[in-house]
Structure formats: C-alpha cells, structure tokens
Amino acid sequence: MKYNILFGGKAGQGTNILTHILAESLAEEGYYVFYYRDYQSLIRGGHGFNVLTFSDEPVHSHESKYDIIVALDDKTIEKHKKNLKKNGVIIDGKHENMFFAGMMYKSLGLSFNLLDKRLKLLKKRYEENLKEAKAGYECIQESFVVNKVKKKKRTFSSGSIALAEGAIKSGIDNYFAYPMTPSTAVLGELAQRQKENNILVLELENEIAVANAGAGSAITGAKTMIGTSGGGFALMTEALSMCGIAEIPLIFYLAQRAGPASGVATYNAQGDLHMARHSGHGEFPRLVFAPGDPVETQELISQMFYLTQKFKVPGIFMSDKHLAESFYTTEHTPIITKSNKMTTFGRYNSYEKDPKTGSGTEDAKIVKKNVEERKKRWNEMRKACRKFEGYKIYGKKNSKNAIVFWGSTKGAIIDAIKGKDVCAIQILYIEPFPQGVEKLLKSKKKIVAVENNSTGQLCDVIRENTGILIKDKILRYDARPFLSDELKIELDRRFRK
C-alpha cells in the first residue's frame, strides 16, 4: 500500500503547514513517510506544491503520478491534473487549509484527536483552525483503503533539522550565517535551540564577515560551523584558504541550489562538488562529506567535528535543497562520534621565528618543510578516515551492474532499484576518497552514474582517484530532484543495453 498525494496552492495559503501536520500524524501512527517541497521565491501568490508519500513499507522519495490531488486553488488542477493516476481523486473547493486537513484526516482513516493535537502545537489561531478542521472532517462520508500498521517509534526529520541536531550532539559552540536558501533552516533551528544548549548563534551582515568570524572563533578552540549556499560560499573561499594554512578546524555548511550566480534560489542541484574540492588558493588538506539522508547527516557531521578538531583542518559539509528541506521517517538511531576540542594558542609558538612577522617566512627550506608537514598530516588524516564508513552499498553487492551516486539522489535510487539486479554505491566521503571503491568498481561490468548536475562531477572525482572512466550517466539539471518511478524506467533502459 502506497499513496502519493500532491497539495498545491498559492504562497500564503498554508499548503506547507497542511502537508506537515498530516505527515507528522501519519509518521506517529507508524507509516513510512516522505514529503518534498516545491515552491517559488515568493511570500504571496504564485504556485507551490508539496508531494507527500506514505506507505506501510519503507519509502525514501516521491513519484511523478498522484493518487490524490488536494487543490487549494484552480491553478493546482490546471498544472497537475495530467499527472493524476487513472483512478485518482481531486479534492478541491474554496476552503481554508485546515478544512482540507480535516478532509484528509477523515479520508485516510485518522482520528480527529490526532489533528486536534497538531492544531494545539501550532499555538496560533487554534479556535479558527479547529472550527475549519471539524467542518472538513465531518463532510467526508467515505475513506480511502489504507492498511493499518503497528505503531513504531521512528524519527521524522528534514536534513536541516538533522544537521542542527547532529551539531548539538557533537558539542558545537558557535554557529554563524547569513541567510541564503536552502541553508537558512539550520540557522533558524539552531537559533531556537541556542539557549537550552548554550550555543552562540549569530546572523552577520554578509558571508565574508561570517567566514572571518568563524575562523576567529574556531582558532580559539570553540567548535564552530558556518552556513551558506553556493554564491555565499564563493565569497568565503579566501577565508577557507586562510583556515588551511593557519590550521583552523572550521566547518563550512554548503547547502547547494541551482546556479550559477544567484541561480534558481528555491530549487535543487548538485553543481558545487568541484567548487568544494578545489576552492581556496594554494594547496591544503580539507574534508568534504556528503550525506544522503537525515541519519547520515547526523553521523557525518559528528565525524567531521571529530576529524577537523583532531587534525586542525577545515571541513566542507555538503547538502542541497532536496535533502535540506524534505522530510523523512527513519528507524535507525544515528551513531554519534564524540570529539575533543583542539588545543589552542600554544601550538603556534613553536613556529614563530621573527617577532615582526610571526610564523611567516620566505625561507625556501622552511616553506618546503611546512608544505611537507601539511602533506604528512593529509596522509595521517586519510588513515584516520578509514575507521569510518566512507561509502555504502545497496542492492546486490555481487551484481555486475552498478550505480554510483552521492548526496540526496539516494532516496530515489533506493526506491528505484528494489528487486533489481544492481549494486548501488553511495560515496559519502568525497575528500579523502574512500579506499575500496576502486576495487569494487573494477569488479563491475556496467557502471551508471546518477547525479543532479549537467557534467557528472562525481565521475570526475572517481576518475581522478581510481582511473576509472564512467561514460554512462543519468544526469538531471532542470533544478528538480530525481523521481523514483521515472528513474526506475531509465535504469531499466540503461541496463538492457
């Protein structure tokens, strides 16, 4: 049993709240839930929609065809009716969002008490919302066929909430950011929780200020993370280079969106992988990690705090709009790696040769020695990374067919390969590249890469580290994420060749 439901309307009509409270209730009742947000960069008007998928079996993505369309305006029907399944249903009318909430709870066999609980948690307009919700609930006479499931404790979270949670568990002291979609949700989440967790959260005037404040914070020994998206990260790269030479363990949260320049602000892409790997002038070690779901987000940010503090290097933690703002149910408890704060100023005194210039030098032998010390540290860090899971395998490990991917494409791929003779390989550690991937890929007869960009940037990383050239690529670069049903068809076509 699986339902794919689209909720659509104008910005300001409450489509997102409607979707979210229903998704939370379904998750609370024991269903597997995923929902995706699609919205324009508008406060009022335009068109936005959410797609909620729930099932009695694990689900990690949404599909292109809908069982139910809930239309808060006429434009929703005009735009999406063509994607309604043959026996699908459209629910519309000139009503408030909570009227539709009542209709959906009743239609899906959920008790009104669940809805009332969510309305109370909203803490505003309770009486008005309750009246609308009751009217909607009472007007439904028939329900959809929904399998009952056993209640089971699961986490319902977005990538942004998971990152904030993982950072708190890792002992973060300071978080600085300038608002830039889709990184802003982490700023909001940490700001709400800063007092109870003794964290300093600051919104500064621009990304250059953020990066330099972050470097100043981290060099004192405070566990520090800063957040931005592609255009903001471009402004931070000089400070990143400084962190490289000054051995500052600052973490840069890079939440990707479609570029170049300001790009498509509220939509998705994986176009910044090369920038993360090569940004900043000069050569210096760095970490680049890319989780694919909220559990991995918590685990990898804790690993990054551990490694950056231990080796005193900057880290770039990559996400994107799809992972940051989509919500997932997860059953697994994240494994958090505990880390100690680095030692501070004393370590620099041994480098100081000139009271006027500090640790600066133009001496060729010392420059060469310093570079070699950084290379030595890079090799030590590579070895330390081997204790963690730098890549994962899904599907049939011994299959001669393989998919390689990274980041938020994970959900659609996991759902698309069910029952297929294929080995899906997820790269979590971009820098340093994980051992074992080369041997695994060389055992495969056919390899297909799946990425949300136009050039196949992960393929470049794999070729650079293993010498393996991947020519067969499924690339999506229209600023939208992959859909599992469409991807399944394309994978069938590729592996038939």
CSV table of C-alpha atoms in Angstrom, one decimal:
chain,number,residue,atom,x,y,z
A,1,MET,CA,0.0,0.0,0.0
A,2,LYS,CA,1.4,3.4,-1.0
A,3,TYR,CA,-0.2,6.8,-1.6
A,4,ASN,CA,1.3,9.7,-3.5
A,5,ILE,CA,-0.5,12.9,-2.6
A,6,LEU,CA,0.0,16.4,-4.0
A,7,PHE,CA,-1.0,19.5,-2.1
A,8,GLY,CA,-1.0,22.7,-4.2
A,9,GLY,CA,-1.8,26.4,-3.8
A,10,LYS,CA,-0.6,29.9,-3.7
A,11,ALA,CA,2.2,31.0,-1.4
A,12,GLY,CA,0.5,32.1,1.8
A,13,GLN,CA,-2.4,29.7,1.7
A,14,GLY,CA,-0.8,27.3,4.2
A,15,THR,CA,0.0,24.4,1.9
A,16,ASN,CA,3.2,23.6,3.8
A,17,ILE,CA,1.5,23.6,7.2
A,18,LEU,CA,-1.3,21.4,5.9
A,19,THR,CA,1.2,18.9,4.5
A,20,HIS,CA,3.5,18.9,7.5
A,21,ILE,CA,0.9,18.2,10.2
A,22,LEU,CA,-0.6,15.4,8.2
A,23,ALA,CA,2.8,13.9,7.6
A,24,GLU,CA,3.7,14.1,11.3
A,25,SER,CA,0.4,12.3,12.2
A,26,LEU,CA,1.0,9.6,9.6
A,27,ALA,CA,4.5,9.0,10.9
A,28,GLU,CA,3.2,9.0,14.5
A,29,GLU,CA,0.7,6.3,13.5
A,30,GLY,CA,3.5,4.0,12.2
A,31,TYR,CA,3.6,4.7,8.5
A,32,TYR,CA,6.7,5.4,6.5
A,33,VAL,CA,6.5,9.0,5.2
A,34,PHE,CA,8.4,11.2,2.8
A,35,TYR,CA,7.5,14.6,1.6
A,36,TYR,CA,9.0,17.0,-0.8
A,37,ARG,CA,8.5,20.8,-1.1
A,38,ASP,CA,8.4,22.7,-4.4
A,39,TYR,CA,8.0,26.5,-4.1
A,40,GLN,CA,8.8,29.7,-5.8
A,41,SER,CA,10.8,32.6,-4.3
A,42,LEU,CA,7.7,34.4,-3.2
A,43,ILE,CA,5.9,35.4,0.0
A,44,ARG,CA,2.5,35.6,-1.5
A,45,GLY,CA,0.9,34.3,-4.8
A,46,GLY,CA,2.5,32.2,-7.5
A,47,HIS,CA,2.3,28.5,-7.2
A,48,GLY,CA,3.8,26.0,-4.9
A,49,PHE,CA,3.1,22.4,-4.0
A,50,ASN,CA,4.2,19.6,-1.7
A,51,VAL,CA,4.2,15.9,-2.5
A,52,LEU,CA,3.6,13.6,0.4
A,53,THR,CA,4.2,9.8,0.0
A,54,PHE,CA,3.3,7.4,2.7
A,55,SER,CA,3.3,3.6,2.8
A,56,ASP,CA,3.3,0.5,5.1
A,57,GLU,CA,6.8,-0.2,3.7
A,58,PRO,CA,9.9,1.9,3.7
A,59,VAL,CA,9.7,4.9,1.3
A,60,HIS,CA,12.5,7.4,0.6
A,61,SER,CA,11.2,9.5,-2.3
A,62,HIS,CA,8.2,10.7,-4.3
A,63,GLU,CA,6.9,9.9,-7.7
A,64,SER,CA,5.6,11.7,-10.8
A,65,LYS,CA,2.0,10.3,-10.6
A,66,TYR,CA,-0.5,11.2,-7.9
A,67,ASP,CA,-3.3,9.2,-6.2
A,68,ILE,CA,-4.8,12.3,-4.7
A,69,ILE,CA,-4.5,16.0,-5.6
A,70,VAL,CA,-5.6,18.4,-2.9
A,71,ALA,CA,-6.1,21.8,-4.7
A,72,LEU,CA,-6.3,25.0,-2.6
A,73,ASP,CA,-6.6,26.9,-5.9
A,74,ASP,CA,-7.6,26.3,-9.5
A,75,LYS,CA,-4.0,26.6,-10.8
A,76,THR,CA,-3.1,23.4,-9.0
A,77,ILE,CA,-5.6,21.5,-11.0
A,78,GLU,CA,-4.5,23.1,-14.3
A,79,LYS,CA,-0.8,22.3,-13.7
A,80,HIS,CA,-1.1,18.8,-12.2
A,81,LYS,CA,-4.2,17.1,-13.5
A,82,LYS,CA,-2.2,15.5,-16.2
A,83,ASN,CA,-0.2,13.6,-13.6
A,84,LEU,CA,-3.2,12.2,-11.8
A,85,LYS,CA,-3.4,8.4,-11.9
A,86,LYS,CA,-6.3,6.7,-13.8
A,87,ASN,CA,-8.4,6.2,-10.7
A,88,GLY,CA,-7.0,9.2,-8.9
A,89,VAL,CA,-9.1,11.8,-6.9
A,90,ILE,CA,-9.1,15.6,-6.9
A,91,ILE,CA,-10.1,17.3,-3.7
A,92,ASP,CA,-10.8,21.0,-4.2
A,93,GLY,CA,-13.1,23.9,-3.1
A,94,LYS,CA,-12.9,27.4,-1.8
A,95,HIS,CA,-11.8,26.5,1.7
A,96,GLU,CA,-9.1,27.3,4.2
A,97,ASN,CA,-6.1,24.9,4.6
A,98,MET,CA,-7.4,23.4,7.9
A,99,PHE,CA,-10.7,22.5,6.2
A,100,PHE,CA,-8.7,20.4,3.8
A,101,ALA,CA,-6.7,19.0,6.8
A,102,GLY,CA,-10.0,17.7,8.3
A,103,MET,CA,-11.0,16.2,5.0
A,104,MET,CA,-7.7,14.4,4.6
A,105,TYR,CA,-7.6,13.0,8.1
A,106,LYS,CA,-11.0,11.6,7.7
A,107,SER,CA,-10.3,10.3,4.2
A,108,LEU,CA,-7.2,8.4,5.4
A,109,GLY,CA,-8.9,6.9,8.5
A,110,LEU,CA,-7.0,9.1,11.0
A,111,SER,CA,-8.8,10.1,14.2
A,112,PHE,CA,-9.7,13.7,14.8
A,113,ASN,CA,-7.8,13.7,18.1
A,114,LEU,CA,-4.6,13.4,16.1
A,115,LEU,CA,-5.5,16.5,14.1
A,116,ASP,CA,-6.5,18.4,17.3
A,117,LYS,CA,-3.2,17.6,18.8
A,118,ARG,CA,-1.3,19.1,15.9
A,119,LEU,CA,-3.5,22.2,15.9
A,120,LYS,CA,-2.7,22.9,19.6
A,121,LEU,CA,1.0,22.6,18.8
A,122,LEU,CA,0.7,25.3,16.2
A,123,LYS,CA,-0.1,27.7,19.1
A,124,LYS,CA,-2.0,30.3,17.0
A,125,ARG,CA,-5.5,30.7,15.6
A,126,TYR,CA,-6.5,27.5,17.4
A,127,GLU,CA,-10.2,28.2,17.6
A,128,GLU,CA,-10.5,29.2,14.0
A,129,ASN,CA,-8.4,26.3,12.8
A,130,LEU,CA,-10.4,23.9,15.0
A,131,LYS,CA,-13.7,25.1,13.5
A,132,GLU,CA,-12.4,24.7,9.9
A,133,ALA,CA,-10.9,21.3,10.6
A,134,LYS,CA,-14.1,19.9,12.2
A,135,ALA,CA,-16.2,21.1,9.2
A,136,GLY,CA,-13.8,19.4,6.8
A,137,TYR,CA,-13.7,16.2,8.9
A,138,GLU,CA,-17.4,15.9,9.2
A,139,CYS,CA,-18.1,16.5,5.4
A,140,ILE,CA,-16.3,13.2,4.4
A,141,GLN,CA,-18.5,10.1,4.2
A,142,GLU,CA,-16.1,7.6,2.7
A,143,SER,CA,-12.5,6.8,3.3
A,144,PHE,CA,-9.7,5.5,1.1
A,145,VAL,CA,-8.4,2.0,1.6
A,146,VAL,CA,-5.5,2.4,4.0
A,147,ASN,CA,-3.7,-0.6,5.6
A,148,LYS,CA,-3.4,-0.4,9.4
A,149,VAL,CA,0.1,-0.6,10.7
A,150,LYS,CA,1.6,-1.1,14.1
A,151,LYS,CA,2.9,2.0,15.8
A,152,LYS,CA,6.7,2.0,15.9
A,153,LYS,CA,9.0,4.7,17.1
A,154,ARG,CA,10.6,6.5,14.2
A,155,THR,CA,12.3,9.8,13.7
A,156,PHE,CA,10.6,12.3,11.3
A,157,SER,CA,13.1,14.9,10.3
A,158,SER,CA,14.5,17.0,7.5
A,159,GLY,CA,18.2,17.2,6.6
A,160,SER,CA,18.3,20.7,8.1
A,161,ILE,CA,16.9,19.6,11.5
A,162,ALA,CA,19.2,16.6,11.5
A,163,LEU,CA,22.2,18.8,10.9
A,164,ALA,CA,21.3,21.1,13.8
A,165,GLU,CA,20.7,18.0,16.0
A,166,GLY,CA,24.0,16.4,15.0
A,167,ALA,CA,25.9,19.6,15.6
A,168,ILE,CA,24.4,19.9,19.0
A,169,LYS,CA,25.3,16.3,19.9
A,170,SER,CA,28.8,17.0,18.6
A,171,GLY,CA,29.2,19.8,21.1
A,172,ILE,CA,29.0,22.8,18.7
A,173,ASP,CA,29.8,26.1,20.5
A,174,ASN,CA,29.1,28.7,17.8
A,175,TYR,CA,27.2,28.9,14.5
A,176,PHE,CA,27.4,31.9,12.2
A,177,ALA,CA,25.5,32.5,9.0
A,178,TYR,CA,24.0,35.0,6.6
A,179,PRO,CA,20.5,33.8,5.3
A,180,MET,CA,20.7,32.1,2.0
A,181,THR,CA,18.3,29.4,0.8
A,182,PRO,CA,18.5,26.5,1.4
A,183,SER,CA,20.9,26.8,4.3
A,184,THR,CA,18.7,29.1,6.3
A,185,ALA,CA,16.7,26.4,8.0
A,186,VAL,CA,19.7,25.3,10.0
A,187,LEU,CA,20.2,28.9,11.2
A,188,GLY,CA,16.6,29.0,12.4
A,189,GLU,CA,16.7,25.6,14.1
A,190,LEU,CA,19.9,26.4,16.0
A,191,ALA,CA,18.7,29.9,16.9
A,192,GLN,CA,15.6,28.3,18.5
A,193,ARG,CA,17.7,25.9,20.5
A,194,GLN,CA,20.7,28.1,21.4
A,195,LYS,CA,19.7,28.9,25.0
A,196,GLU,CA,19.0,25.4,26.1
A,197,ASN,CA,22.2,24.1,24.5
A,198,ASN,CA,24.5,27.1,25.4
A,199,ILE,CA,25.3,27.9,21.7
A,200,LEU,CA,26.1,31.3,20.3
A,201,VAL,CA,24.1,31.7,17.0
A,202,LEU,CA,24.7,34.9,15.0
A,203,GLU,CA,23.3,36.3,11.8
A,204,LEU,CA,26.1,38.5,10.4
A,205,GLU,CA,26.0,41.2,7.7
A,206,ASN,CA,27.5,39.1,4.8
A,207,GLU,CA,29.3,35.9,4.0
A,208,ILE,CA,32.8,37.4,4.2
A,209,ALA,CA,32.0,38.5,7.8
A,210,VAL,CA,30.6,35.1,8.5
A,211,ALA,CA,33.7,33.3,7.3
A,212,ASN,CA,36.1,35.5,9.1
A,213,ALA,CA,34.1,35.5,12.3
A,214,GLY,CA,34.0,31.7,12.0
A,215,ALA,CA,37.8,31.5,11.6
A,216,GLY,CA,38.3,33.8,14.6
A,217,SER,CA,36.0,31.7,16.7
A,218,ALA,CA,37.5,28.3,15.7
A,219,ILE,CA,41.1,29.4,16.2
A,220,THR,CA,40.3,30.0,19.9
A,221,GLY,CA,39.2,26.4,20.3
A,222,ALA,CA,35.4,26.8,20.0
A,223,LYS,CA,33.7,24.2,17.9
A,224,THR,CA,32.4,26.4,15.1
A,225,MET,CA,30.3,25.9,12.0
A,226,ILE,CA,29.2,28.4,9.4
A,227,GLY,CA,26.4,28.1,6.8
A,228,THR,CA,25.7,29.2,3.3
A,229,SER,CA,24.8,28.2,-0.3
A,230,GLY,CA,26.9,28.4,-3.5
A,231,GLY,CA,27.0,32.1,-4.0
A,232,GLY,CA,27.8,32.8,-0.4
A,233,PHE,CA,30.4,30.1,-0.3
A,234,ALA,CA,32.2,31.7,-3.3
A,235,LEU,CA,32.7,34.8,-1.0
A,236,MET,CA,34.1,32.6,1.8
A,237,THR,CA,36.9,30.9,-0.2
A,238,GLU,CA,39.7,33.4,0.8
A,239,ALA,CA,38.9,32.6,4.5
A,240,LEU,CA,38.8,28.9,3.7
A,241,SER,CA,42.4,29.2,2.3
A,242,MET,CA,43.4,31.0,5.5
A,243,CYS,CA,42.0,28.2,7.6
A,244,GLY,CA,44.1,25.8,5.5
A,245,ILE,CA,47.4,27.5,6.2
A,246,ALA,CA,46.5,28.6,9.8
A,247,GLU,CA,45.3,25.1,10.7
A,248,ILE,CA,41.9,26.2,11.8
A,249,PRO,CA,39.2,23.5,12.2
A,250,LEU,CA,36.2,25.5,10.8
A,251,ILE,CA,33.3,23.6,9.3
A,252,PHE,CA,31.6,25.2,6.2
A,253,TYR,CA,28.0,24.0,5.7
A,254,LEU,CA,27.4,24.2,1.9
A,255,ALA,CA,23.7,23.7,1.0
A,256,GLN,CA,23.6,23.6,-2.8
A,257,ARG,CA,21.0,25.1,-5.0
A,258,ALA,CA,20.8,25.6,-8.8
A,259,GLY,CA,23.4,28.1,-10.1
A,260,PRO,CA,25.5,29.8,-11.4
A,261,ALA,CA,25.3,33.2,-9.7
A,262,SER,CA,22.1,33.6,-7.6
A,263,GLY,CA,20.7,30.8,-9.7
A,264,VAL,CA,17.3,29.3,-9.0
A,265,ALA,CA,17.1,30.1,-5.3
A,266,THR,CA,14.5,27.6,-4.1
A,267,TYR,CA,15.3,24.6,-6.3
A,268,ASN,CA,17.8,21.8,-6.3
A,269,ALA,CA,21.2,20.9,-7.9
A,270,GLN,CA,24.5,19.1,-7.2
A,271,GLY,CA,26.6,21.5,-9.1
A,272,ASP,CA,29.1,22.6,-6.4
A,273,LEU,CA,31.2,19.4,-5.9
A,274,HIS,CA,34.2,20.7,-7.8
A,275,MET,CA,34.0,24.1,-6.0
A,276,ALA,CA,34.0,22.4,-2.6
A,277,ARG,CA,37.0,20.3,-3.5
A,278,HIS,CA,39.1,23.0,-5.2
A,279,SER,CA,38.0,26.3,-3.6
A,280,GLY,CA,40.7,28.4,-1.9
A,281,HIS,CA,44.0,29.3,-3.3
A,282,GLY,CA,47.1,27.2,-2.6
A,283,GLU,CA,47.2,23.5,-1.6
A,284,PHE,CA,46.0,22.4,1.8
A,285,PRO,CA,44.1,19.4,3.2
A,286,ARG,CA,40.4,19.5,3.7
A,287,LEU,CA,37.5,17.2,4.4
A,288,VAL,CA,34.4,17.1,2.1
A,289,PHE,CA,31.5,14.9,3.2
A,290,ALA,CA,28.1,14.4,1.5
A,291,PRO,CA,25.3,12.6,3.4
A,292,GLY,CA,22.2,11.3,1.7
A,293,ASP,CA,19.5,11.3,4.4
A,294,PRO,CA,19.0,12.7,7.9
A,295,VAL,CA,20.6,9.8,9.8
A,296,GLU,CA,23.8,10.1,7.7
A,297,THR,CA,23.6,13.9,8.2
A,298,GLN,CA,23.9,13.5,12.0
A,299,GLU,CA,26.6,10.8,11.8
A,300,LEU,CA,28.8,12.6,9.2
A,301,ILE,CA,28.7,16.0,10.9
A,302,SER,CA,29.9,14.3,14.2
A,303,GLN,CA,32.7,12.6,12.2
A,304,MET,CA,33.6,15.9,10.6
A,305,PHE,CA,33.8,17.6,14.0
A,306,TYR,CA,36.0,14.8,15.3
A,307,LEU,CA,38.4,14.8,12.3
A,308,THR,CA,38.6,18.6,11.9
A,309,GLN,CA,39.4,19.0,15.6
A,310,LYS,CA,41.9,16.2,15.6
A,311,PHE,CA,43.8,17.3,12.5
A,312,LYS,CA,43.2,21.0,12.6
A,313,VAL,CA,41.9,21.3,9.0
A,314,PRO,CA,38.8,22.9,7.5
A,315,GLY,CA,35.8,20.8,6.5
A,316,ILE,CA,33.1,21.3,3.9
A,317,PHE,CA,29.8,19.6,4.7
A,318,MET,CA,27.6,19.3,1.6
A,319,SER,CA,23.9,19.1,1.3
A,320,ASP,CA,21.3,20.5,-1.1
A,321,LYS,CA,17.8,21.9,-1.2
A,322,HIS,CA,16.2,18.4,-1.6
A,323,LEU,CA,17.9,16.9,1.4
A,324,ALA,CA,17.8,20.1,3.5
A,325,GLU,CA,14.1,20.7,3.1
A,326,SER,CA,12.5,17.3,2.5
A,327,PHE,CA,11.2,15.2,5.5
A,328,TYR,CA,11.9,11.6,6.0
A,329,THR,CA,10.9,8.9,8.5
A,330,THR,CA,14.0,7.0,9.8
A,331,GLU,CA,14.2,3.9,12.0
A,332,HIS,CA,17.9,3.9,12.7
A,333,THR,CA,19.5,5.8,15.6
A,334,PRO,CA,22.4,7.9,14.4
A,335,ILE,CA,25.9,6.8,15.7
A,336,ILE,CA,27.5,10.0,17.0
A,337,THR,CA,31.3,10.2,17.1
A,338,LYS,CA,32.4,12.1,20.2
A,339,SER,CA,35.2,14.6,19.8
A,340,ASN,CA,37.5,16.7,22.0
A,341,LYS,CA,38.2,20.3,21.3
A,342,MET,CA,41.6,21.1,19.8
A,343,THR,CA,44.3,22.6,21.9
A,344,THR,CA,44.7,26.3,21.2
A,345,PHE,CA,47.4,29.0,21.1
A,346,GLY,CA,50.3,27.1,22.5
A,347,ARG,CA,50.8,25.2,19.3
A,348,TYR,CA,51.7,28.2,17.3
A,349,ASN,CA,54.6,29.4,19.4
A,350,SER,CA,56.9,26.7,18.0
A,351,TYR,CA,56.6,28.2,14.5
A,352,GLU,CA,57.4,31.8,15.5
A,353,LYS,CA,60.9,32.8,14.2
A,354,ASP,CA,60.6,36.5,13.7
A,355,PRO,CA,58.9,38.8,16.3
A,356,LYS,CA,57.8,41.1,13.5
A,357,THR,CA,56.3,38.6,11.1
A,358,GLY,CA,55.2,35.8,13.5
A,359,SER,CA,55.2,32.5,11.7
A,360,GLY,CA,55.6,34.0,8.2
A,361,THR,CA,58.7,33.1,6.3
A,362,GLU,CA,60.3,33.4,2.8
A,363,ASP,CA,63.0,30.9,3.5
A,364,ALA,CA,62.8,28.2,0.8
A,365,LYS,CA,63.7,25.3,3.2
A,366,ILE,CA,61.1,26.3,5.8
A,367,VAL,CA,58.4,26.8,3.1
A,368,LYS,CA,59.2,23.4,1.7
A,369,LYS,CA,59.2,21.9,5.2
A,370,ASN,CA,55.8,23.4,6.0
A,371,VAL,CA,54.3,22.1,2.8
A,372,GLU,CA,55.6,18.6,3.6
A,373,GLU,CA,54.2,18.8,7.1
A,374,ARG,CA,50.7,19.5,5.6
A,375,LYS,CA,51.1,16.6,3.2
A,376,LYS,CA,52.1,14.4,6.1
A,377,ARG,CA,49.0,15.5,8.0
A,378,TRP,CA,46.9,14.8,5.0
A,379,ASN,CA,48.2,11.2,4.8
A,380,GLU,CA,47.6,10.7,8.6
A,381,MET,CA,44.0,12.0,8.1
A,382,ARG,CA,43.4,9.6,5.2
A,383,LYS,CA,44.4,6.7,7.5
A,384,ALA,CA,42.1,8.0,10.3
A,385,CYS,CA,39.2,8.3,7.9
A,386,ARG,CA,39.4,4.6,7.2
A,387,LYS,CA,37.8,3.8,10.6
A,388,PHE,CA,34.6,5.4,9.3
A,389,GLU,CA,32.2,4.2,6.5
A,390,GLY,CA,33.3,6.4,3.5
A,391,TYR,CA,30.9,4.6,1.1
A,392,LYS,CA,27.9,2.3,1.3
A,393,ILE,CA,26.4,-0.4,-0.8
A,394,TYR,CA,22.7,-1.0,-1.5
A,395,GLY,CA,21.0,-3.7,-3.5
A,396,LYS,CA,23.0,-6.8,-4.7
A,397,LYS,CA,26.7,-6.3,-3.9
A,398,ASN,CA,27.9,-9.1,-6.2
A,399,SER,CA,25.9,-7.8,-9.2
A,400,LYS,CA,27.8,-7.0,-12.4
A,401,ASN,CA,25.6,-3.9,-12.8
A,402,ALA,CA,26.5,-0.8,-10.6
A,403,ILE,CA,25.1,2.6,-9.9
A,404,VAL,CA,27.4,5.3,-8.3
A,405,PHE,CA,25.9,8.3,-6.6
A,406,TRP,CA,26.2,10.9,-3.9
A,407,GLY,CA,24.0,13.1,-1.7
A,408,SER,CA,20.3,13.5,-2.0
A,409,THR,CA,19.9,11.3,-5.0
A,410,LYS,CA,20.0,8.4,-2.5
A,411,GLY,CA,16.2,8.3,-1.8
A,412,ALA,CA,15.0,8.0,-5.4
A,413,ILE,CA,17.8,5.4,-6.2
A,414,ILE,CA,17.0,3.2,-3.2
A,415,ASP,CA,13.3,3.1,-4.2
A,416,ALA,CA,14.1,2.7,-7.9
A,417,ILE,CA,16.4,-0.4,-7.5
A,418,LYS,CA,14.0,-2.5,-5.4
A,419,GLY,CA,14.0,-6.1,-6.8
A,420,LYS,CA,16.7,-5.2,-9.5
A,421,ASP,CA,20.0,-7.0,-10.2
A,422,VAL,CA,22.1,-3.9,-9.4
A,423,CYS,CA,24.7,-2.8,-6.9
A,424,ALA,CA,24.2,0.9,-5.8
A,425,ILE,CA,27.4,2.5,-4.4
A,426,GLN,CA,27.0,5.7,-2.4
A,427,ILE,CA,30.1,7.9,-1.9
A,428,LEU,CA,29.9,9.6,1.5
A,429,TYR,CA,33.5,10.8,1.8
A,430,ILE,CA,34.4,12.9,-1.2
A,431,GLU,CA,37.7,14.1,0.3
A,432,PRO,CA,39.5,12.0,1.2
A,433,PHE,CA,38.2,9.5,-1.3
A,434,PRO,CA,37.5,6.1,0.4
A,435,GLN,CA,39.6,3.0,-0.1
A,436,GLY,CA,37.8,0.0,-1.5
A,437,VAL,CA,35.7,1.9,-4.1
A,438,GLU,CA,38.3,1.3,-6.9
A,439,LYS,CA,38.4,-2.5,-6.4
A,440,LEU,CA,34.6,-2.6,-6.1
A,441,LEU,CA,34.1,-0.7,-9.4
A,442,LYS,CA,36.6,-2.8,-11.3
A,443,SER,CA,34.6,-5.9,-10.5
A,444,LYS,CA,31.6,-4.5,-12.3
A,445,LYS,CA,30.7,-5.0,-16.0
A,446,LYS,CA,28.5,-1.9,-16.4
A,447,ILE,CA,28.5,1.3,-14.3
A,448,VAL,CA,26.0,4.1,-14.5
A,449,ALA,CA,26.3,7.4,-12.6
A,450,VAL,CA,23.3,9.3,-11.3
A,451,GLU,CA,23.7,13.0,-10.5
A,452,ASN,CA,21.8,16.2,-10.2
A,453,ASN,CA,24.1,18.2,-12.5
A,454,SER,CA,24.9,18.5,-16.2
A,455,THR,CA,28.5,17.3,-16.2
A,456,GLY,CA,28.8,14.3,-13.9
A,457,GLN,CA,31.1,15.8,-11.3
A,458,LEU,CA,31.3,12.7,-9.1
A,459,CYS,CA,32.5,10.8,-12.2
A,460,ASP,CA,35.4,13.3,-12.4
A,461,VAL,CA,36.2,12.6,-8.8
A,462,ILE,CA,36.1,8.8,-9.3
A,463,ARG,CA,38.4,9.0,-12.4
A,464,GLU,CA,40.9,11.2,-10.6
A,465,ASN,CA,41.1,8.8,-7.7
A,466,THR,CA,40.8,5.5,-9.4
A,467,GLY,CA,41.5,6.0,-13.1
A,468,ILE,CA,38.0,4.6,-14.0
A,469,LEU,CA,36.2,6.5,-16.7
A,470,ILE,CA,32.4,6.3,-16.3
A,471,LYS,CA,30.7,7.2,-19.6
A,472,ASP,CA,27.2,6.2,-18.9
A,473,LYS,CA,25.5,8.9,-16.9
A,474,ILE,CA,21.9,9.8,-15.9
A,475,LEU,CA,22.0,13.5,-15.3
A,476,ARG,CA,19.2,15.8,-14.3
A,477,TYR,CA,19.8,19.5,-14.4
A,478,ASP,CA,16.4,21.2,-14.5
A,479,ALA,CA,16.7,22.2,-10.8
A,480,ARG,CA,14.4,19.4,-9.8
A,481,PRO,CA,15.3,16.2,-7.9
A,482,PHE,CA,15.0,12.7,-9.4
A,483,LEU,CA,11.7,10.9,-9.1
A,484,SER,CA,11.8,7.2,-8.3
A,485,ASP,CA,9.3,6.0,-10.9
A,486,GLU,CA,11.0,7.9,-13.7
A,487,LEU,CA,14.4,6.8,-12.6
A,488,LYS,CA,13.3,3.2,-12.5
A,489,ILE,CA,12.3,3.4,-16.2
A,490,GLU,CA,15.6,5.0,-17.2
A,491,LEU,CA,17.7,2.5,-15.2
A,492,ASP,CA,15.8,-0.4,-16.9
A,493,ARG,CA,16.7,1.1,-20.3
A,494,ARG,CA,20.4,1.6,-19.4
A,495,PHE,CA,20.9,-1.9,-18.1
A,496,ARG,CA,19.2,-3.5,-21.0
A,497,LYS,CA,21.9,-2.3,-23.4
